Amino acid sequence: MTTQYFGQRIKRNEDPRLLTGGGTFVDDVTLPDLLHAAVLRSPHAHARVRRVDTAGAEALPGVVAVYTHGDLPPSLQEPLPRLIPHPALVHHKTQYALARDKVRHVGEPVAFVVAASRYVAEDALDLIEVEYDPLPAVVTLEQAVRPGAPLVHEDAGTNVCAHYTQRVGNVDEALARAAHVFTERFVIDRGTAAPMECRGVVAQWDPRLRQLVVWDSTQAPIPIRNGLARLLGLAQGGVRVIAPDIGGGFGPKIMMFYPEEVLVPYAAMQLSRPVKWIEDRRENFAAMNHEREQIHDAAIAVDRDGRILAVRTAFLYDSGAYIPYGLTVPIVASTTLPGPYKIPNYHCEFRAVFTNKTIVSPYRGAGRPHGVFVMERLMDRVAAELGIDRVELRRRNLIQPHEFPYDVGLIYQDNAPLIYDSGNYPATLEAALQKISYEHWPQERARYRAQHRHVGLGVACYVEGSGIGPYEGCRVTVEPSGKVYAATSVGTQGQGHFTSFAQIIADALTVRVEDVIVITGDSGAFGWGTGTFASRAAVVAGSAAHLAAQAVREKTLLVAATKLEARPDDLVLEHGRVSVRGAPGKSMTLAEVAVAANPLRGTIPKEWEQPGLEASRYFAPPRGTFPNGVHAAIVEVDIETGMLKILRYVVVHDCGRVINPMILDGQIRGGVAQGLGGTFYEKLVYDESGQLLTQTFMDYLLPTTMEVPEIEVDHLETPSPLNPLGVKGAGEAGVIPVPALMAQALDDALSELGIRITEMPLSPNRLLEMIREARAQAPSPHPGPLPQGEG
Amino acid sequence: MKKRTGVVRRTTKARVVTPRRRNPVRTDAAAPPLVTRKEITVQVNGVAQTAEVEVRMTLVDFIRERLGLTGTHVGCEHGVCGACTILLDGAPVRSCLMFAVQAAGQEIMTVEALGTPDRLHPIQEAFRDHHGLQCGFCTPGFLMTTLAFLRERPSPTADEIRVALAGHLCRCTVYQGIVEAVSDAAARLRAGTPTPAPRARGGARE
Amino acid sequence: MKPAPFQYAAPESVEETVALLHAHGTEGKLLAGGQSLVPLLNMRLARPSVIIDLNRVRTLDYIREENGEIAIGAMTRQRTAERSPVVTRRLPLLADALPLVGHLQIRTRGTVGGNIAHADPSAELPAVLAALEGSVVVRGPGGTRRVAAHAFFVSYLTTALGPDELLLEVRFPAHEHQGSAFLEVARRHGDYALVGVGAVVTMAGNVCQRARLAFTGVGPVPVRIPDAEAVVTGKMVTDGVLAELGKLVTHMIDPTGDIHASAEYRKEVAGVLARRAIRAAAERARMKQMRMR
Ligand SMILES: Cc1cc2nc3c(=O)[nH]c(=O)nc-3n(C[C@H](O)[C@H](O)[C@H](O)COP(=O)(O)OP(=O)(O)OC[C@H]3O[C@@H](n4cnc5c(N)ncnc54)[C@H](O)[C@@H]3O)c2cc1C
Ligand code: FES
Ligand code: FES
C-alpha cells in the first residue's frame, strides 16, 4: 500500500460543518406538519398498573393521540425483541413498548402522547391519570439474590436470570497448593454514559410510496431498520433508517429496541404525519440504559515469587429490570479480567440479576473496567503483601512477545475463542514507566511526604477486546465529477469516521482526503451491517473500506487500460490520474475513467463485470483483535477535605497501526475523561424505594475543564495480523484502566493511613469517611499535618 | 433545584390558570396586563426577526424551531451543559434559561454568524486544528463563550481559559484540544488574522 | 422538559411591579436572572400561574457607595458586581465569593438580588451577607423596609419576603480595612458549595480583635457560630487557636446530609475550612496593615 494519508494527522472532513452549526442531529430534522411526542413514565420502581385514564389528555386542545399498551397493534403489544441470546440466559426478559400490567423501574414508559408541540405534549402528560399499586422494590444486588426477595418477574420465579461459568485449568487445586492466597470483595456502582445529545427519533411515513423514513440517534441503524420492518409489517426496502450526526453514543445508544424507537414510527404511520420525540435530560437519566454495577468476590493465588497460579472471581451483575442486550457486559468483564498476565488457572462465574432499576447495556468499556479493576487490585494486593514492587510483580507475570498468538482459554463475547493476536506488553509497560519517571518515584514521594503532601502514583495495565465480527461493508464509488463517495452503514458518533475512512480510501485512489465523501449510518445508502460498538468501526468497516477502495482501484486500471490501450500493469495511478508508464501525455483523470466506465453507447467488456467505478466489499474478521495499554498517574489528596487533584496522567497504548494519530489521541483522552468521571464524580444514586435521586446535571456530575488534567499519550504499533490494515480498536481504551489506576494511586497517596480502595466510584465524602475510619483504627503519628500557607 | 430530585413525572392535574385581580391596588402605577402570547422583535445575527410567541417558549426553542437556527443545541434545559449558550447583547448566556419574550429588543448572536464552512472564523479554525471537537454537539456553545471571552481577555493563560470554559460540558473530549484551541485562537486573533465579519444569517439556513 | 403554561407581565418600574405583586402575589413569581427559577419551571417543579419579569425594571441595576455600605440593586447581574471596581476594592469578601457562583454564563444573567432572594442553603452570597452582617431593602405594598441578614433568611429557600414583596437592594458593609476570605469545597468548580465559609477579621497587630464567620451548605440558612468566633477573638491566630476553632465548629455545627456529602463530612470540613479561612483572612489583614504603614 502506498501510504500517503494513512498514519497522518489529517484535519477532519466533518469539522467545518459541525463548527458552523451545520450538523444535522436528530433534533435538527424539521418536517412540514411535524408533531411532537412525550412519554409518560413510571414514577414507581415497582408497581402494578391498575388503570390508565387518558381522557383528560385526549381532550386537551393540541393533543393528536394518546397511546397506552392496549392501543398498540398486536406486534407492539409483545415484549420487545431479544438482542443477543445466550444459552445461559434462561430468563431473557425484555420490556414492553408501553407497560402492560406492571412497571419495573422508574422511568419505564406507560403512555405516549402526540401533540402539536412538545409543550402541549407535556401538558397532556400531566392530565393522564394512572392508578398504581406500588410493590416492594428490589434495589440492590444483594437484596435481589436474598431468598424471599420480591420478584421483578414473578413468572421467572427468581431474580437470577443467568448463571454462567468459564474455567481454565484447575483453580481449586491451585488455590490449595499456593504459597499465598488473597481474597477480596470489589464493588462497582452505577453510572451512565450521559452523551451531550440525548436520544431522539423522528419518523415520516409516506403512504403513497409506502416508505417509512426514520431519523434515529442510534449506533446501529441497520438492525433498527430490519427490526422495524418486521414489527411494522413492511419490507426492509420500505424502511430507511438514518443515524445522522450523533452527539455522542458511548454504547447505550445501541439497543433494540428502546420503546420510543418503535412508538414514534408507529405513530407516524398511524397518523400519517411526521412525529418527533426528543428525550430530555431527566428522561435520559431514567430511560437510557445504565451500566457498571457489579460485585466481585475474587481470589488470587501466587507462588513465593509472586507468580500467578490462579485467579478466581464470582460476581453479581445487575441487569436492571430487563435484559434485552443479553450477557455481553458480564462476559466481557470475565474475559477482560486476565489482562496481560499469564494465568494458568482461572475460574470466573457470574450471576446476572434483575433489580427494579433502569436496564443495563454496554457503556464504553462494557465490563472491561470491572475486569481490570479486579485484576489490578489483586496484583496490588499481592505486591503489598509479599513486599514486591508492584511493577516488578507485573513484569514477572506479563505474557511475553514471543507467546503470541496467546490463547487465554476462554470464549469471548463474539462466541469465538479468546486469543490475543499480537502485542508487546513488556514494551508498553516500560514505555509508560519511563514517561512517568517511575524510577525516581521513591525520591519524589519522599519529597512530597516531607511537605506533608499526600501524593501517590499508580500504574495499571490492560488488554482490551475490540474489532469483533460479524462483518461490516462499504461501497466506494467514483462519480463522473471525480468525487469519491463511500457508504458504510456503521453510525458515527464523533469518532472521525468521515476522515479516517476517507484517508484509507484516498490512499487507494490517490485522491485528496477532502474529495472522499463518506456517508455513514444511512440504511438508504448502504443496507448491510451491524453497528458501532465494541471499538469495531475502524477495524471492521475500515477494512471493508480498504477492500472496496482497492477493488475500485483495480477497476479503474482495467477501464483505463482499455481506453488508453495499454496493459493494466503499465498503468500508474497517481494524484487521481492514470497514466501509461513511459508514455507521457497518455493519461486520464479518475473522473474521465468514471465517465468511460459508464458508457451511453457500445458495450462494456466482460472483464469489467459491471458498469461504473464502484465496488462493495465486506470484511468479516474471524475473531476480535486485542489492543493493550498502560496508564500511569500521579494524584494528590487533601486528606482534610477528601478532594483529589491529578498532577500527571500518562497513557501508552498499542492499538496496532494508527490511521490518524490526532483522532486516536482524541478517542483515548476522551475515554480517560469518562473514566475519571466514573471514578470520582459520577454516580447514579437510588434510594431504598428505587427512586433515582440523580436526574439532573446538578446531581450527576460530569467532569469539566477544571477536573480533568492534561493527558500525555504515546503509541506503540504492533500491527494486528487479523485485518488488512493491521489496526485494532481504540474507542474504549481510555476508560478501561482508570478505576484500577486511581485506586492504586490513592492507596499510594494514603499508604500511611493504611487505606485500601476496593470500590468505585469514590467521592470526597467517601474518601474522607475512609480516612476517618483509618485514623480511628490507628491514630497516625501526625494527625492532620497542616501545610504551610494553606488556604 | 439541587435538593429536589423528584421522580420523573407525577399524575397531578395541570393547574388551570384563572387570572385573578384584586383591587383596589394601593399604588398609583397601573399594572401592565398579563399575557400568554406576545409579539416580539429580536435582532438575530444582525437581522430583525419579528414573531408572535407563547410566553413560555424558551429562547432556545425560539432560535431553533421558529428561526430554524439549529446550530444552537439543547443538552439539559437546566443550565448546566452549556450547549445552548448564545451571545445576548454580546455576553454569553444560556438560552434554555430565558424565555423568548425576554429577548425582545435585544441582540442575539448564534454560531451561524461566526464563519462558514469555506471561511471558518479563526476560533473555528483553531478548534479544527487542535481537534477541539469530536461529535460536535457541545461545540457551538464553546465557540460562543470563547468569542466573548477572547474579546475580554485577548491573551489568556491556560488556567483562565479553563475557568472560562468550566460552564460547558463536553462528553467526548478531555477538553485539552479545546483549551489549546482557545489559546491558539487568541494568538491568531491578536496576530490580526482578518476576522470574517459576523454574517447576517438570521433566518433558516440557506 | 418544558414549563407549564403561565401568564406573563414585564413591568418597567418598581411601582408597576408592586402593583402586579399586589394583584397576583400569591400565585405569581418574580423572575430575575432566571438561573434558579427557570430550571424549576422547565422541570415543572415550580408551576406559578403568573410570571412577573423584573428584567425591564432598569432602576434596580446599580452599585452605590453609601455611608460605609455598598448598596447593590437587586437586578444587578452577578457578573457586573464581579467586575465592579467598587466591589473589588471595598467588598473583598464578596469579590472572593462571586467567581464561585456557578459559571461565567450563569453570572452574566443571574442577579445579586435573585441569589439572595432565592436563599439556597448552599449558595455563596447569603453567607457573604451574613458574615458581613449586611441587610436588604424590601418593598411591599405598605412601603419600604430594611431587614438585617439574620432576620431575612428564614429557612430552606425561604426568606422574610412576603408574597407581595420585592427585594430592592442588598447592602453590604464595606470592609476593605479588614481581612477576609471566602473558601469552599464544591464537588466541581462552579457547583454549589458542599461547605463554604466567609470569614472577616479585624486585626490589631497579631491579635484578632473581631472575627465573623458565616457558613453555607451546613444548615437551612447561613450559619453563624458566636462561640467559635469568640475562640479567636482577642487572641493571636496561632495553630493552636485555629485547631481549637476547627474542633469547636465541627462540634457545634449541625448540618444534614444529602447525596453529595453526609452530615459528618460537612461537620468535619466546616471545621477545616473555618481554620483555613481565618488563617487566610488574618494573613490578608496583616498584609493590609503592612501596606498602610
Ligand atoms: C448551572 C448553575 C450553577 C449555579 N451555581 C451556583 C452556585 O454555585 N452558587 C450559587 O449561589 N448559585 C448558583 N446558581 C444559581 C444562580 O446564582 C442564580 O442566579 C441565583 O441563585 C438566583 O438568581 P437569579 O437572578 O437567577 O434569580 P431567579 O432564578 O430569577 O429567581 C430565583 C428566586 O428568587 C426570587 N427573586 C428573584 N429576584 C427577586 C427580587 N428582586 N425580589 C424578590 N424575589 C426575587 C424569584 O421569584 C425566585 O423565586 C447556579 C445556577 C445554575 C443554572
Ligand atoms: S441546554 Fe442550556 S445549559 Fe444545557
Ligand atoms: S464533542 Fe461531543 S460533547 Fe463535545
PDB file of N, CA and C and ligand atoms in Angstrom, chain A residues 698, chain B residues 1 78-80 94 97, chain C residues 29-39 54 60 74-75 77-78 100-103 106 109-118 120 122-126 161 165-168 184 190-193, ligand 1:
ATOM      1  N   MET A 698     -26.971  18.654  37.886  1.00  0.00           N
ATOM      2  CA  MET A 698     -26.563  19.234  39.158  1.00  0.00           C
ATOM      3  C   MET A 698     -26.232  18.111  40.141  1.00  0.00           C
TER       4      MET A 698
ATOM      5  N   MET B   1     -33.200  23.771  43.353  1.00  0.00           N
ATOM      6  CA  MET B   1     -33.248  22.671  42.420  1.00  0.00           C
ATOM      7  C   MET B   1     -32.399  21.513  42.890  1.00  0.00           C
ATOM      8  N   HIS B  78     -31.487  22.731  31.888  1.00  0.00           N
ATOM      9  CA  HIS B  78     -31.441  23.296  33.230  1.00  0.00           C
ATOM     10  C   HIS B  78     -30.149  24.034  33.510  1.00  0.00           C
ATOM     11  N   GLY B  79     -29.527  24.508  32.466  1.00  0.00           N
ATOM     12  CA  GLY B  79     -28.475  25.497  32.654  1.00  0.00           C
ATOM     13  C   GLY B  79     -27.087  24.970  32.910  1.00  0.00           C
ATOM     14  N   VAL B  80     -26.894  23.654  32.889  1.00  0.00           N
ATOM     15  CA  VAL B  80     -25.596  23.136  33.292  1.00  0.00           C
ATOM     16  C   VAL B  80     -24.678  22.845  32.102  1.00  0.00           C
ATOM     17  N   ARG B  94     -27.212  31.302  28.809  1.00  0.00           N
ATOM     18  CA  ARG B  94     -27.903  30.048  28.498  1.00  0.00           C
ATOM     19  C   ARG B  94     -29.248  30.381  27.849  1.00  0.00           C
ATOM     20  N   LEU B  97     -32.431  29.037  29.610  1.00  0.00           N
ATOM     21  CA  LEU B  97     -32.911  29.619  30.873  1.00  0.00           C
ATOM     22  C   LEU B  97     -33.490  31.015  30.650  1.00  0.00           C
TER      23      LEU B  97
ATOM     24  N   LYS C  29     -44.846  34.702  40.524  1.00  0.00           N
ATOM     25  CA  LYS C  29     -43.424  34.571  40.878  1.00  0.00           C
ATOM     26  C   LYS C  29     -42.668  35.664  40.162  1.00  0.00           C
ATOM     27  N   LEU C  30     -41.740  36.253  40.881  1.00  0.00           N
ATOM     28  CA  LEU C  30     -40.853  37.215  40.238  1.00  0.00           C
ATOM     29  C   LEU C  30     -39.780  36.450  39.484  1.00  0.00           C
ATOM     30  N   LEU C  31     -39.447  36.967  38.317  1.00  0.00           N
ATOM     31  CA  LEU C  31     -38.384  36.363  37.516  1.00  0.00           C
ATOM     32  C   LEU C  31     -37.246  37.369  37.415  1.00  0.00           C
ATOM     33  N   ALA C  32     -36.120  37.025  37.997  1.00  0.00           N
ATOM     34  CA  ALA C  32     -34.944  37.914  37.894  1.00  0.00           C
ATOM     35  C   ALA C  32     -34.022  37.333  36.826  1.00  0.00           C
ATOM     36  N   GLY C  33     -32.860  36.845  37.196  1.00  0.00           N
ATOM     37  CA  GLY C  33     -31.960  36.273  36.193  1.00  0.00           C
ATOM     38  C   GLY C  33     -32.443  34.942  35.656  1.00  0.00           C
ATOM     39  N   GLY C  34     -33.353  34.320  36.394  1.00  0.00           N
ATOM     40  CA  GLY C  34     -33.923  33.062  35.932  1.00  0.00           C
ATOM     41  C   GLY C  34     -33.017  31.857  36.084  1.00  0.00           C
ATOM     42  N   GLN C  35     -31.858  32.031  36.666  1.00  0.00           N
ATOM     43  CA  GLN C  35     -30.900  30.925  36.696  1.00  0.00           C
ATOM     44  C   GLN C  35     -31.258  29.874  37.751  1.00  0.00           C
ATOM     45  N   SER C  36     -32.117  30.245  38.676  1.00  0.00           N
ATOM     46  CA  SER C  36     -32.663  29.239  39.591  1.00  0.00           C
ATOM     47  C   SER C  36     -34.111  28.941  39.254  1.00  0.00           C
ATOM     48  N   LEU C  37     -34.852  29.973  38.896  1.00  0.00           N
ATOM     49  CA  LEU C  37     -36.281  29.775  38.677  1.00  0.00           C
ATOM     50  C   LEU C  37     -36.577  29.009  37.383  1.00  0.00           C
ATOM     51  N   VAL C  38     -35.888  29.348  36.308  1.00  0.00           N
ATOM     52  CA  VAL C  38     -36.260  28.716  35.032  1.00  0.00           C
ATOM     53  C   VAL C  38     -35.990  27.205  35.028  1.00  0.00           C
ATOM     54  N   PRO C  39     -34.872  26.728  35.596  1.00  0.00           N
ATOM     55  CA  PRO C  39     -34.757  25.269  35.689  1.00  0.00           C
ATOM     56  C   PRO C  39     -35.950  24.643  36.418  1.00  0.00           C
ATOM     57  N   LEU C  54     -38.741  40.885  36.061  1.00  0.00           N
ATOM     58  CA  LEU C  54     -38.114  42.120  36.566  1.00  0.00           C
ATOM     59  C   LEU C  54     -37.085  42.708  35.600  1.00  0.00           C
ATOM     60  N   LEU C  60     -33.247  49.036  39.008  1.00  0.00           N
ATOM     61  CA  LEU C  60     -32.730  48.148  40.062  1.00  0.00           C
ATOM     62  C   LEU C  60     -31.328  47.632  39.748  1.00  0.00           C
ATOM     63  N   ALA C  74     -31.075  45.069  43.247  1.00  0.00           N
ATOM     64  CA  ALA C  74     -31.414  43.644  43.164  1.00  0.00           C
ATOM     65  C   ALA C  74     -31.156  43.068  41.783  1.00  0.00           C
ATOM     66  N   MET C  75     -31.387  43.859  40.756  1.00  0.00           N
ATOM     67  CA  MET C  75     -31.248  43.321  39.391  1.00  0.00           C
ATOM     68  C   MET C  75     -29.843  43.494  38.817  1.00  0.00           C
ATOM     69  N   ARG C  77     -26.527  42.269  37.730  1.00  0.00           N
ATOM     70  CA  ARG C  77     -26.066  40.922  37.387  1.00  0.00           C
ATOM     71  C   ARG C  77     -24.859  40.570  38.253  1.00  0.00           C
ATOM     72  N   GLN C  78     -24.755  39.311  38.585  1.00  0.00           N
ATOM     73  CA  GLN C  78     -23.615  38.866  39.397  1.00  0.00           C
ATOM     74  C   GLN C  78     -22.301  39.188  38.689  1.00  0.00           C
ATOM     75  N   LEU C 100     -17.153  32.072  42.544  1.00  0.00           N
ATOM     76  CA  LEU C 100     -17.526  30.699  42.905  1.00  0.00           C
ATOM     77  C   LEU C 100     -18.996  30.398  42.601  1.00  0.00           C
ATOM     78  N   VAL C 101     -19.743  31.448  42.250  1.00  0.00           N
ATOM     79  CA  VAL C 101     -21.170  31.259  41.972  1.00  0.00           C
ATOM     80  C   VAL C 101     -21.326  30.748  40.543  1.00  0.00           C
ATOM     81  N   GLY C 102     -21.640  29.496  40.399  1.00  0.00           N
ATOM     82  CA  GLY C 102     -21.876  28.915  39.074  1.00  0.00           C
ATOM     83  C   GLY C 102     -20.728  29.221  38.127  1.00  0.00           C
ATOM     84  N   HIS C 103     -21.096  29.568  36.914  1.00  0.00           N
ATOM     85  CA  HIS C 103     -20.107  29.839  35.887  1.00  0.00           C
ATOM     86  C   HIS C 103     -20.386  31.201  35.283  1.00  0.00           C
ATOM     87  N   ILE C 106     -23.658  31.806  33.801  1.00  0.00           N
ATOM     88  CA  ILE C 106     -24.733  31.886  34.789  1.00  0.00           C
ATOM     89  C   ILE C 106     -24.726  33.276  35.420  1.00  0.00           C
ATOM     90  N   ARG C 109     -26.178  36.410  33.669  1.00  0.00           N
ATOM     91  CA  ARG C 109     -27.618  36.579  33.715  1.00  0.00           C
ATOM     92  C   ARG C 109     -28.129  36.630  35.165  1.00  0.00           C
ATOM     93  N   GLY C 110     -27.577  35.787  36.011  1.00  0.00           N
ATOM     94  CA  GLY C 110     -28.031  35.703  37.399  1.00  0.00           C
ATOM     95  C   GLY C 110     -27.796  37.022  38.127  1.00  0.00           C
ATOM     96  N   THR C 111     -28.699  37.355  39.032  1.00  0.00           N
ATOM     97  CA  THR C 111     -28.617  38.646  39.711  1.00  0.00           C
ATOM     98  C   THR C 111     -28.184  38.465  41.167  1.00  0.00           C
ATOM     99  N   VAL C 112     -27.673  39.544  41.717  1.00  0.00           N
ATOM    100  CA  VAL C 112     -27.307  39.533  43.126  1.00  0.00           C
ATOM    101  C   VAL C 112     -28.571  39.381  43.965  1.00  0.00           C
ATOM    102  N   GLY C 113     -29.609  40.139  43.603  1.00  0.00           N
ATOM    103  CA  GLY C 113     -30.865  40.063  44.361  1.00  0.00           C
ATOM    104  C   GLY C 113     -31.493  38.689  44.284  1.00  0.00           C
ATOM    105  N   GLY C 114     -31.442  38.094  43.097  1.00  0.00           N
ATOM    106  CA  GLY C 114     -32.039  36.778  42.912  1.00  0.00           C
ATOM    107  C   GLY C 114     -31.345  35.731  43.764  1.00  0.00           C
ATOM    108  N   ASN C 115     -30.040  35.816  43.835  1.00  0.00           N
ATOM    109  CA  ASN C 115     -29.291  34.836  44.625  1.00  0.00           C
ATOM    110  C   ASN C 115     -29.662  34.951  46.100  1.00  0.00           C
ATOM    111  N   ILE C 116     -29.796  36.192  46.567  1.00  0.00           N
ATOM    112  CA  ILE C 116     -30.158  36.401  47.977  1.00  0.00           C
ATOM    113  C   ILE C 116     -31.617  35.993  48.215  1.00  0.00           C
ATOM    114  N   ALA C 117     -32.499  36.401  47.303  1.00  0.00           N
ATOM    115  CA  ALA C 117     -33.924  36.122  47.499  1.00  0.00           C
ATOM    116  C   ALA C 117     -34.224  34.630  47.392  1.00  0.00           C
ATOM    117  N   HIS C 118     -33.468  33.941  46.553  1.00  0.00           N
ATOM    118  CA  HIS C 118     -33.711  32.514  46.375  1.00  0.00           C
ATOM    119  C   HIS C 118     -33.320  31.750  47.640  1.00  0.00           C
ATOM    120  N   ASP C 120     -30.878  29.805  48.581  1.00  0.00           N
ATOM    121  CA  ASP C 120     -30.464  28.404  48.552  1.00  0.00           C
ATOM    122  C   ASP C 120     -29.499  28.170  49.716  1.00  0.00           C
ATOM    123  N   SER C 122     -27.116  26.362  50.057  1.00  0.00           N
ATOM    124  CA  SER C 122     -25.721  26.128  49.688  1.00  0.00           C
ATOM    125  C   SER C 122     -25.141  27.273  48.863  1.00  0.00           C
ATOM    126  N   ALA C 123     -25.883  28.352  48.723  1.00  0.00           N
ATOM    127  CA  ALA C 123     -25.412  29.463  47.903  1.00  0.00           C
ATOM    128  C   ALA C 123     -24.350  30.263  48.651  1.00  0.00           C
ATOM    129  N   GLU C 124     -23.541  30.962  47.872  1.00  0.00           N
ATOM    130  CA  GLU C 124     -22.431  31.702  48.471  1.00  0.00           C
ATOM    131  C   GLU C 124     -22.864  33.067  49.008  1.00  0.00           C
ATOM    132  N   LEU C 125     -23.653  33.796  48.219  1.00  0.00           N
ATOM    133  CA  LEU C 125     -23.890  35.191  48.590  1.00  0.00           C
ATOM    134  C   LEU C 125     -24.630  35.365  49.916  1.00  0.00           C
ATOM    135  N   PRO C 126     -25.589  34.506  50.235  1.00  0.00           N
ATOM    136  CA  PRO C 126     -26.212  34.664  51.564  1.00  0.00           C
ATOM    137  C   PRO C 126     -25.187  34.566  52.700  1.00  0.00           C
ATOM    138  N   LEU C 161     -39.364  37.679  52.961  1.00  0.00           N
ATOM    139  CA  LEU C 161     -40.162  38.369  51.943  1.00  0.00           C
ATOM    140  C   LEU C 161     -41.591  37.851  51.952  1.00  0.00           C
ATOM    141  N   GLU C 165     -44.067  41.104  48.224  1.00  0.00           N
ATOM    142  CA  GLU C 165     -42.915  41.964  48.434  1.00  0.00           C
ATOM    143  C   GLU C 165     -41.814  41.701  47.412  1.00  0.00           C
ATOM    144  N   LEU C 166     -41.015  42.726  47.261  1.00  0.00           N
ATOM    145  CA  LEU C 166     -39.959  42.711  46.261  1.00  0.00           C
ATOM    146  C   LEU C 166     -38.660  43.109  46.935  1.00  0.00           C
ATOM    147  N   LEU C 167     -37.609  42.401  46.633  1.00  0.00           N
ATOM    148  CA  LEU C 167     -36.290  42.783  47.141  1.00  0.00           C
ATOM    149  C   LEU C 167     -35.755  43.891  46.240  1.00  0.00           C
ATOM    150  N   LEU C 168     -35.420  45.025  46.861  1.00  0.00           N
ATOM    151  CA  LEU C 168     -34.959  46.170  46.057  1.00  0.00           C
ATOM    152  C   LEU C 168     -33.447  46.224  45.962  1.00  0.00           C
ATOM    153  N   GLU C 184     -14.455  27.484  49.902  1.00  0.00           N
ATOM    154  CA  GLU C 184     -15.485  26.453  49.854  1.00  0.00           C
ATOM    155  C   GLU C 184     -14.937  25.170  49.277  1.00  0.00           C
ATOM    156  N   GLY C 190     -17.605  25.619  40.340  1.00  0.00           N
ATOM    157  CA  GLY C 190     -18.885  26.178  39.900  1.00  0.00           C
ATOM    158  C   GLY C 190     -20.098  25.530  40.517  1.00  0.00           C
ATOM    159  N   ASP C 191     -19.899  24.422  41.201  1.00  0.00           N
ATOM    160  CA  ASP C 191     -21.044  23.809  41.872  1.00  0.00           C
ATOM    161  C   ASP C 191     -21.358  24.547  43.160  1.00  0.00           C
ATOM    162  N   TYR C 192     -22.586  24.370  43.591  1.00  0.00           N
ATOM    163  CA  TYR C 192     -22.932  24.869  44.916  1.00  0.00           C
ATOM    164  C   TYR C 192     -21.960  24.255  45.922  1.00  0.00           C
ATOM    165  N   ALA C 193     -21.739  24.978  47.006  1.00  0.00           N
ATOM    166  CA  ALA C 193     -20.776  24.509  47.992  1.00  0.00           C
ATOM    167  C   ALA C 193     -21.316  23.297  48.738  1.00  0.00           C
TER     168      ALA C 193
HETATM  169  C1  LIG D   1     -25.559  25.752  36.367  1.00  0.00           C
HETATM  170  C2  LIG D   1     -25.854  26.647  37.526  1.00  0.00           C
HETATM  171  C3  LIG D   1     -24.948  26.696  38.563  1.00  0.00           C
HETATM  172  C4  LIG D   1     -25.180  27.516  39.647  1.00  0.00           C
HETATM  173  N1  LIG D   1     -24.283  27.513  40.646  1.00  0.00           N
HETATM  174  C5  LIG D   1     -24.493  28.318  41.717  1.00  0.00           C
HETATM  175  C6  LIG D   1     -23.588  28.361  42.779  1.00  0.00           C
HETATM  176  O1  LIG D   1     -22.555  27.684  42.773  1.00  0.00           O
HETATM  177  N2  LIG D   1     -23.860  29.161  43.819  1.00  0.00           N
HETATM  178  C7  LIG D   1     -24.970  29.943  43.859  1.00  0.00           C
HETATM  179  O2  LIG D   1     -25.162  30.680  44.797  1.00  0.00           O
HETATM  180  N3  LIG D   1     -25.850  29.920  42.867  1.00  0.00           N
HETATM  181  C8  LIG D   1     -25.647  29.133  41.788  1.00  0.00           C
HETATM  182  N4  LIG D   1     -26.563  29.118  40.782  1.00  0.00           N
HETATM  183  C9  LIG D   1     -27.774  29.926  40.916  1.00  0.00           C
HETATM  184  C10 LIG D   1     -27.543  31.335  40.442  1.00  0.00           C
HETATM  185  O3  LIG D   1     -26.638  32.016  41.242  1.00  0.00           O
HETATM  186  C11 LIG D   1     -28.866  32.076  40.405  1.00  0.00           C
HETATM  187  O4  LIG D   1     -28.665  33.111  39.526  1.00  0.00           O
HETATM  188  C12 LIG D   1     -29.370  32.649  41.691  1.00  0.00           C
HETATM  189  O5  LIG D   1     -29.469  31.718  42.705  1.00  0.00           O
HETATM  190  C13 LIG D   1     -30.750  33.242  41.509  1.00  0.00           C
HETATM  191  O6  LIG D   1     -30.612  34.451  40.897  1.00  0.00           O
HETATM  192  P1  LIG D   1     -31.483  34.820  39.639  1.00  0.00           P
HETATM  193  O7  LIG D   1     -31.285  36.269  39.407  1.00  0.00           O
HETATM  194  O8  LIG D   1     -31.141  33.940  38.556  1.00  0.00           O
HETATM  195  O9  LIG D   1     -32.947  34.612  40.181  1.00  0.00           O
HETATM  196  P2  LIG D   1     -34.200  33.834  39.618  1.00  0.00           P
HETATM  197  O10 LIG D   1     -33.836  32.467  39.243  1.00  0.00           O
HETATM  198  O11 LIG D   1     -34.861  34.643  38.601  1.00  0.00           O
HETATM  199  O12 LIG D   1     -35.085  33.818  40.905  1.00  0.00           O
HETATM  200  C14 LIG D   1     -34.811  32.976  41.992  1.00  0.00           C
HETATM  201  C15 LIG D   1     -35.881  33.181  43.046  1.00  0.00           C
HETATM  202  O13 LIG D   1     -35.745  34.433  43.671  1.00  0.00           O
HETATM  203  C16 LIG D   1     -36.905  35.229  43.514  1.00  0.00           C
HETATM  204  N5  LIG D   1     -36.465  36.580  43.259  1.00  0.00           N
HETATM  205  C17 LIG D   1     -35.538  36.962  42.372  1.00  0.00           C
HETATM  206  N6  LIG D   1     -35.357  38.268  42.439  1.00  0.00           N
HETATM  207  C18 LIG D   1     -36.164  38.748  43.388  1.00  0.00           C
HETATM  208  C19 LIG D   1     -36.407  40.043  43.926  1.00  0.00           C
HETATM  209  N7  LIG D   1     -35.750  41.110  43.487  1.00  0.00           N
HETATM  210  N8  LIG D   1     -37.304  40.148  44.911  1.00  0.00           N
HETATM  211  C20 LIG D   1     -37.946  39.080  45.389  1.00  0.00           C
HETATM  212  N9  LIG D   1     -37.766  37.840  44.926  1.00  0.00           N
HETATM  213  C21 LIG D   1     -36.882  37.678  43.928  1.00  0.00           C
HETATM  214  C22 LIG D   1     -37.641  34.610  42.356  1.00  0.00           C
HETATM  215  O14 LIG D   1     -39.003  34.829  42.442  1.00  0.00           O
HETATM  216  C23 LIG D   1     -37.282  33.161  42.504  1.00  0.00           C
HETATM  217  O15 LIG D   1     -38.105  32.551  43.420  1.00  0.00           O
HETATM  218  C24 LIG D   1     -26.360  28.313  39.690  1.00  0.00           C
HETATM  219  C25 LIG D   1     -27.272  28.265  38.647  1.00  0.00           C
HETATM  220  C26 LIG D   1     -27.020  27.424  37.565  1.00  0.00           C
HETATM  221  C27 LIG D   1     -28.014  27.360  36.462  1.00  0.00           C
END
